[in-house]
CSV table of C-alpha atoms in Angstrom, one decimal:
chain,number,residue,atom,x,y,z
A,131,MET,CA,105.5,90.2,129.9
A,132,THR,CA,108.8,88.7,128.9
A,133,PHE,CA,110.8,88.9,125.6
A,134,ALA,CA,110.0,85.4,124.8
A,135,GLN,CA,106.2,86.2,124.9
A,136,LEU,CA,106.8,89.2,122.6
A,137,ASP,CA,107.7,86.7,120.0
A,138,HIS,CA,104.0,85.7,119.8
A,139,ILE,CA,102.8,89.2,119.1
A,140,CYS,CA,104.5,89.6,115.8
A,141,ASP,CA,106.2,86.6,114.2
A,142,PHE,CA,107.9,88.0,111.1
A,143,ASP,CA,106.9,86.6,107.8
A,144,THR,CA,106.2,87.8,104.3
A,145,LEU,CA,102.7,88.9,103.7
A,146,PRO,CA,100.9,88.1,100.5
A,147,ARG,CA,100.9,91.1,98.2
A,148,MET,CA,97.9,92.7,96.8
A,149,PRO,CA,97.5,91.6,93.1
A,150,ALA,CA,98.8,94.3,90.7
A,151,TRP,CA,95.7,94.2,88.7
A,152,VAL,CA,93.6,95.4,91.6
A,153,THR,CA,95.6,98.6,91.7
A,154,SER,CA,96.2,99.1,88.1
A,155,ALA,CA,92.8,98.5,86.7
A,156,GLY,CA,91.2,101.6,85.4
A,157,SER,CA,87.7,100.7,84.4
A,158,ASP,CA,84.8,102.8,85.8
A,159,ALA,CA,82.1,100.3,84.9
A,160,PRO,CA,80.1,99.6,88.0
A,161,GLU,CA,80.5,95.9,87.7
A,162,ASP,CA,84.2,96.2,87.3
A,163,VAL,CA,84.5,98.5,90.3
A,164,ALA,CA,82.4,96.1,92.4
A,165,PHE,CA,84.6,93.2,91.4
A,166,LEU,CA,87.8,95.0,92.2
A,167,SER,CA,86.5,96.1,95.7
A,168,GLY,CA,85.5,92.6,96.4
A,169,ALA,CA,89.0,91.4,95.4
A,170,ALA,CA,90.7,94.1,97.6
A,171,LEU,CA,88.6,93.3,100.5
A,172,SER,CA,89.2,89.5,100.1
A,173,HIS,CA,93.0,90.1,100.1
A,174,LEU,CA,92.8,92.4,103.2
A,175,HIS,CA,90.8,89.7,104.9
A,176,LEU,CA,93.6,87.2,104.4
A,177,VAL,CA,96.2,89.8,105.5
A,178,LEU,CA,94.3,90.4,108.7
A,179,GLY,CA,94.2,86.8,109.5
A,180,ARG,CA,98.1,86.5,109.5
A,181,ALA,CA,99.4,86.1,113.0
A,182,GLU,CA,102.5,88.2,112.3
A,183,VAL,CA,100.3,91.4,111.7
A,184,PRO,CA,100.3,93.6,114.8
A,185,GLN,CA,96.5,93.9,114.7
A,186,ALA,CA,96.1,96.5,117.5
A,187,LEU,CA,98.7,98.7,116.1
A,188,LEU,CA,97.4,98.6,112.6
A,189,ARG,CA,93.8,99.4,113.7
A,190,ASP,CA,95.0,102.3,116.0
A,191,ARG,CA,97.0,103.8,112.9
A,192,LEU,CA,94.0,103.4,110.8
A,193,ALA,CA,91.9,105.0,113.4
A,194,LEU,CA,94.1,108.0,113.2
A,195,ARG,CA,93.7,108.1,109.4
A,196,ALA,CA,89.9,107.8,109.7
A,197,ALA,CA,89.8,110.5,112.3
A,198,GLU,CA,91.9,112.8,110.1
A,199,ALA,CA,89.5,112.3,107.3
A,200,CYS,CA,86.4,112.9,109.4
A,201,VAL,CA,88.0,116.1,110.8
A,202,GLY,CA,88.6,117.3,107.2
A,203,PHE,CA,85.0,116.6,106.3
A,204,SER,CA,84.0,119.0,109.0
A,205,GLY,CA,86.1,121.7,107.7
A,206,ARG,CA,88.5,121.8,110.7
A,207,PRO,CA,92.3,122.4,110.1
A,208,GLU,CA,93.6,119.7,112.5
A,209,ARG,CA,95.8,117.0,110.9
A,210,ALA,CA,97.3,113.8,112.1
A,211,GLY,CA,100.1,115.5,114.3
A,212,ASP,CA,97.4,117.8,115.9
A,213,LEU,CA,95.2,114.8,116.7
A,214,ARG,CA,98.0,112.9,118.3
A,215,ASP,CA,98.8,115.8,120.5
A,216,ALA,CA,95.2,116.3,121.4
A,217,ILE,CA,95.0,112.9,122.8
A,218,HIS,CA,98.4,111.7,123.9
A,219,LEU,CA,99.4,115.0,125.6
A,220,LEU,CA,96.0,115.5,127.4
A,221,ARG,CA,96.4,116.1,131.0
A,222,PRO,CA,93.8,115.1,133.7
A,223,GLY,CA,90.8,117.4,133.5
A,224,ASP,CA,91.6,118.7,130.2
A,225,LEU,CA,89.2,118.6,127.2
A,226,SER,CA,90.3,117.0,123.9
A,227,GLY,CA,88.3,119.5,121.8
A,228,PRO,CA,86.0,118.6,118.9
A,229,ALA,CA,88.7,117.1,116.7
A,230,GLY,CA,90.2,115.1,119.7
A,231,GLU,CA,86.7,113.8,120.5
A,232,ILE,CA,86.5,112.4,116.8
A,233,TYR,CA,89.7,110.7,117.3
A,234,LEU,CA,88.9,109.3,120.7
A,235,SER,CA,85.6,107.8,119.2
A,236,TRP,CA,87.6,106.0,116.5
A,237,ARG,CA,90.2,104.8,119.0
A,238,ARG,CA,87.6,103.5,121.5
A,239,LEU,CA,86.0,101.4,118.7
A,240,VAL,CA,89.1,99.8,117.3
A,241,GLY,CA,90.4,99.0,120.8
A,242,ARG,CA,87.8,96.5,121.7
A,243,PRO,CA,85.5,93.9,120.2
A,244,MET,CA,82.6,95.5,118.3
A,245,SER,CA,79.2,95.4,119.8
A,246,ILE,CA,76.2,97.7,120.2
A,247,LYS,CA,77.3,98.5,123.7
A,248,ALA,CA,80.8,99.4,122.5
A,249,LEU,CA,79.3,101.6,119.7
A,250,GLY,CA,77.1,103.4,122.3
A,251,ARG,CA,80.1,104.1,124.5
A,252,ALA,CA,82.0,105.6,121.6
A,253,LEU,CA,78.9,107.6,120.4
A,254,PRO,CA,77.4,108.8,123.6
A,255,ALA,CA,75.2,111.3,122.0
A,256,PHE,CA,73.0,108.5,120.5
A,257,GLU,CA,71.0,105.9,122.2
A,258,GLN,CA,72.0,102.3,121.7
A,259,GLY,CA,68.6,101.6,120.4
A,260,GLN,CA,69.0,104.2,117.6
A,261,ILE,CA,72.4,102.8,116.8
A,262,ALA,CA,71.0,99.2,116.4
A,263,THR,CA,68.2,100.5,114.2
A,264,TRP,CA,70.7,102.2,111.9
A,265,LEU,CA,72.8,99.1,111.7
A,266,ASP,CA,69.6,97.0,110.9
A,267,ALA,CA,69.0,99.2,107.9
A,268,GLY,CA,71.9,97.5,106.1
A,269,GLN,CA,70.9,94.4,104.1
A,270,GLY,CA,72.5,92.3,101.5
A,271,ALA,CA,76.2,92.0,100.6
A,272,PRO,CA,78.9,93.7,102.7
A,273,VAL,CA,79.5,96.9,100.7
A,274,GLY,CA,75.9,97.6,99.8
A,275,ARG,CA,74.9,97.0,103.4
A,276,ALA,CA,77.4,99.5,104.6
A,277,ALA,CA,76.2,102.0,102.1
A,278,MET,CA,72.7,101.5,103.2
A,279,VAL,CA,73.7,102.2,106.8
A,280,LEU,CA,75.6,105.3,105.9
A,281,GLU,CA,72.6,106.6,103.9
A,282,ALA,CA,70.2,105.8,106.8
A,283,VAL,CA,72.1,107.7,109.4
A,284,LEU,CA,72.7,110.9,107.1
A,285,ARG,CA,69.0,110.8,106.0
A,286,GLU,CA,67.9,111.2,109.7
A,287,ALA,CA,71.0,113.2,111.0
A,288,PRO,CA,72.5,115.0,108.0
A,289,ARG,CA,75.3,116.5,110.0
A,290,ALA,CA,76.3,113.3,111.7
A,291,ASP,CA,79.0,112.4,109.2
A,292,VAL,CA,81.3,110.7,111.8
A,293,VAL,CA,78.5,108.6,113.2
A,294,GLY,CA,77.5,107.5,109.5
A,295,LEU,CA,81.0,106.6,108.7
A,296,ILE,CA,81.6,104.8,111.9
A,297,LEU,CA,78.5,102.8,111.7
A,298,ALA,CA,79.2,102.1,107.8
A,299,ASP,CA,82.5,100.6,108.8
A,300,ALA,CA,80.9,98.7,111.6
A,301,ALA,CA,78.3,97.2,109.2
A,302,LEU,CA,81.0,96.3,106.8
A,303,ALA,CA,83.0,94.6,109.6
A,304,GLN,CA,80.0,92.7,110.8
A,305,ALA,CA,79.1,91.5,107.2
A,306,LEU,CA,82.7,90.4,106.7
A,307,GLY,CA,82.6,88.5,109.9
A,308,TRP,CA,85.3,90.6,111.6
A,309,GLU,CA,85.2,90.8,115.4
A,310,GLN,CA,86.7,94.2,115.4
A,311,LEU,CA,86.1,97.3,113.4
A,312,VAL,CA,88.7,98.3,110.9
A,313,PRO,CA,88.4,101.8,109.6
A,314,LEU,CA,88.2,101.6,105.8
A,315,LEU,CA,85.2,103.6,104.4
A,316,ALA,CA,86.0,106.8,106.3
A,317,ILE,CA,89.6,106.7,104.8
A,318,GLY,CA,88.4,106.1,101.2
A,319,LEU,CA,85.3,108.2,100.8
A,320,LYS,CA,85.4,111.8,99.7
A,321,ARG,CA,83.3,114.6,101.2
A,322,ALA,CA,81.2,114.9,98.1
A,323,ASP,CA,80.5,111.1,98.3
A,324,LEU,CA,78.6,111.8,101.6
A,325,ARG,CA,75.8,113.6,99.8
A,326,LYS,CA,75.1,110.7,97.3
A,327,HIS,CA,72.3,108.2,97.6
A,328,GLY,CA,71.4,104.8,96.4
A,329,GLU,CA,73.5,103.2,93.6
A,330,GLU,CA,75.7,106.3,93.4
A,331,LEU,CA,76.5,106.0,97.1
A,332,ARG,CA,77.1,102.2,96.8
A,333,LEU,CA,79.4,102.7,93.8
A,334,ALA,CA,81.3,105.3,95.7
A,335,CYS,CA,81.8,102.9,98.7
A,336,HIS,CA,83.1,100.3,96.2
A,337,ARG,CA,85.6,102.8,94.9
A,338,ALA,CA,86.6,103.9,98.4
A,339,LEU,CA,87.3,100.4,99.6
A,340,ILE,CA,89.6,99.7,96.7
A,341,SER,CA,91.8,102.5,97.7
A,342,SER,CA,91.5,102.0,101.4
A,343,ALA,CA,91.9,98.3,101.5
A,344,VAL,CA,95.1,98.7,99.5
A,345,GLU,CA,96.4,101.3,101.8
A,346,ALA,CA,95.6,99.1,104.9
A,347,ALA,CA,97.3,96.0,103.4
A,348,ARG,CA,100.4,98.1,102.6
A,349,GLN,CA,100.3,99.7,106.1
A,350,ALA,CA,100.1,96.1,107.5
A,351,ALA,CA,103.2,95.0,105.5
A,352,ASP,CA,105.0,98.0,106.7
A,353,LEU,CA,104.2,97.4,110.4
A,354,VAL,CA,105.1,93.8,110.2
A,355,ARG,CA,108.7,94.8,109.1
A,356,ARG,CA,108.9,97.5,111.7
A,357,ALA,CA,107.5,95.3,114.5
A,358,ALA,CA,109.9,92.6,113.5
A,359,HIS,CA,112.8,95.0,114.0
A,360,LEU,CA,111.6,96.3,117.2
A,361,LYS,CA,111.3,92.7,118.5
A,362,ALA,CA,114.8,91.9,117.2
A,363,VAL,CA,116.4,94.8,119.3
A,364,ALA,CA,114.2,94.4,122.3
A,365,PRO,CA,116.7,91.9,124.1
A,366,LYS,CA,119.2,94.6,124.1
A,367,LEU,CA,117.2,96.8,126.4
A,368,ARG,CA,118.2,96.4,130.0
A,369,ALA,CA,115.8,98.9,131.7
A,370,LYS,CA,113.3,97.3,134.1
A,371,GLY,CA,109.9,97.5,132.4
A,372,ALA,CA,111.4,97.6,129.0
A,373,CYS,CA,109.6,94.6,127.7
A,374,ASP,CA,106.2,96.1,128.8
A,375,ALA,CA,107.2,99.2,127.1
A,376,VAL,CA,108.0,97.4,123.8
A,377,ALA,CA,104.6,95.7,124.0
A,378,MET,CA,102.9,99.1,124.2
A,379,PHE,CA,104.7,100.3,121.0
A,380,LEU,CA,103.4,97.1,119.4
A,381,THR,CA,99.9,98.0,120.0
A,382,ARG,CA,99.7,101.9,119.8
A,383,ASP,CA,100.0,104.3,117.0
A,384,ALA,CA,101.9,106.8,119.4
A,385,VAL,CA,103.3,106.6,122.8
A,386,ALA,CA,104.3,109.4,125.2
A,387,PRO,CA,107.3,108.6,127.4
A,388,SER,CA,105.2,109.6,130.5
A,389,THR,CA,102.8,106.7,129.8
A,390,LEU,CA,105.6,104.0,129.7
A,391,PRO,CA,106.0,101.8,132.9
A,392,LEU,CA,109.3,103.4,133.8
A,393,PRO,CA,110.5,106.5,135.7
A,394,ASP,CA,110.3,109.6,133.6
A,395,ARG,CA,114.0,109.9,132.9
A,396,ALA,CA,114.4,106.2,132.2
A,397,ALA,CA,111.4,106.3,129.9
A,398,ARG,CA,112.8,109.2,127.8
A,399,ARG,CA,116.3,107.3,127.7
A,400,LEU,CA,114.6,104.2,126.5
A,401,CYS,CA,112.7,106.1,123.7
A,402,ASP,CA,116.1,107.6,122.6
A,403,ARG,CA,117.7,104.3,122.6
A,404,LEU,CA,115.0,102.9,120.5
A,405,VAL,CA,115.3,105.7,118.1
A,406,ASP,CA,119.1,105.2,117.8
A,407,LEU,CA,118.5,101.5,117.1
A,408,GLY,CA,116.1,102.4,114.3
A,409,ALA,CA,113.2,100.6,116.1
A,410,VAL,CA,110.9,103.5,116.7
A,411,ARG,CA,110.5,107.0,115.2
A,412,GLU,CA,110.0,110.3,117.0
A,413,LEU,CA,106.8,111.5,115.5
A,414,THR,CA,106.5,115.3,116.3
A,415,GLY,CA,109.9,116.8,115.3
A,416,ARG,CA,109.9,118.7,118.7
A,417,ASP,CA,112.6,118.9,121.4
A,418,THR,CA,109.9,118.6,124.0
A,419,PHE,CA,106.6,116.9,124.5
A,420,ARG,CA,107.7,114.2,122.1
A,421,LEU,CA,105.7,111.2,120.9
A,422,TYR,CA,107.2,108.0,119.5
A,423,GLY,CA,105.8,105.3,117.4
A,424,VAL,CA,106.8,102.2,115.4
């Protein structure tokens, strides 16, 4: 890849802002909550259609948020930094652990077009036929459809919170015509919401999508600015393989120097250079086993 080709990954522009009335409205009336969630999703749909948004990077970062929420639902102590370590510092033959497996499931799904086959690969404990049956349980408008899928999964497999949330987000994406899953419901729902049913669960999903769509849109705007700065400084990098390394930063939440297409010492120098230029951040706060991200 050349630096000229990088220009097509994220052309800087100003994204439309989420209307203030979406975030400031305080009504709890079901019809108002449903209206606001629809408005938030409609705005996010426009944002996701903008060429300047680094789509893969956004989905990967939202996958981390979704995994962190799911791990929290299970009562485990791991947080975002622990999940990054569990995956990005994994050595061949090592096991990622239960929390790492949750994160891997989300990452696998957001990294490729959505299909029953892709869902089956990410959720190997369940047959593809069962996954398809659960997805078919959702009918009607997008949010109601997602809520029905979540309820269907948890009715048959009460402890399968992660599976239910993944398939609910998959059902939502399908209903909205998105080719790839964007983690939203897992980020916005609360643990207590997963025990609700019928209209209560549907209303909880509407509330969750207001907050998570707003968060996703803000994250997209932030990543557009950060990616634009990374692209601006990229021509200053002289190391062979630097362009491909920059492309990796534009698609991944976190990058370990050892995964960059450079010798180890050159990779570490490149990461330090990018930090000095304000183009990437060191994410761990450690002196060793560092991870970097936009």
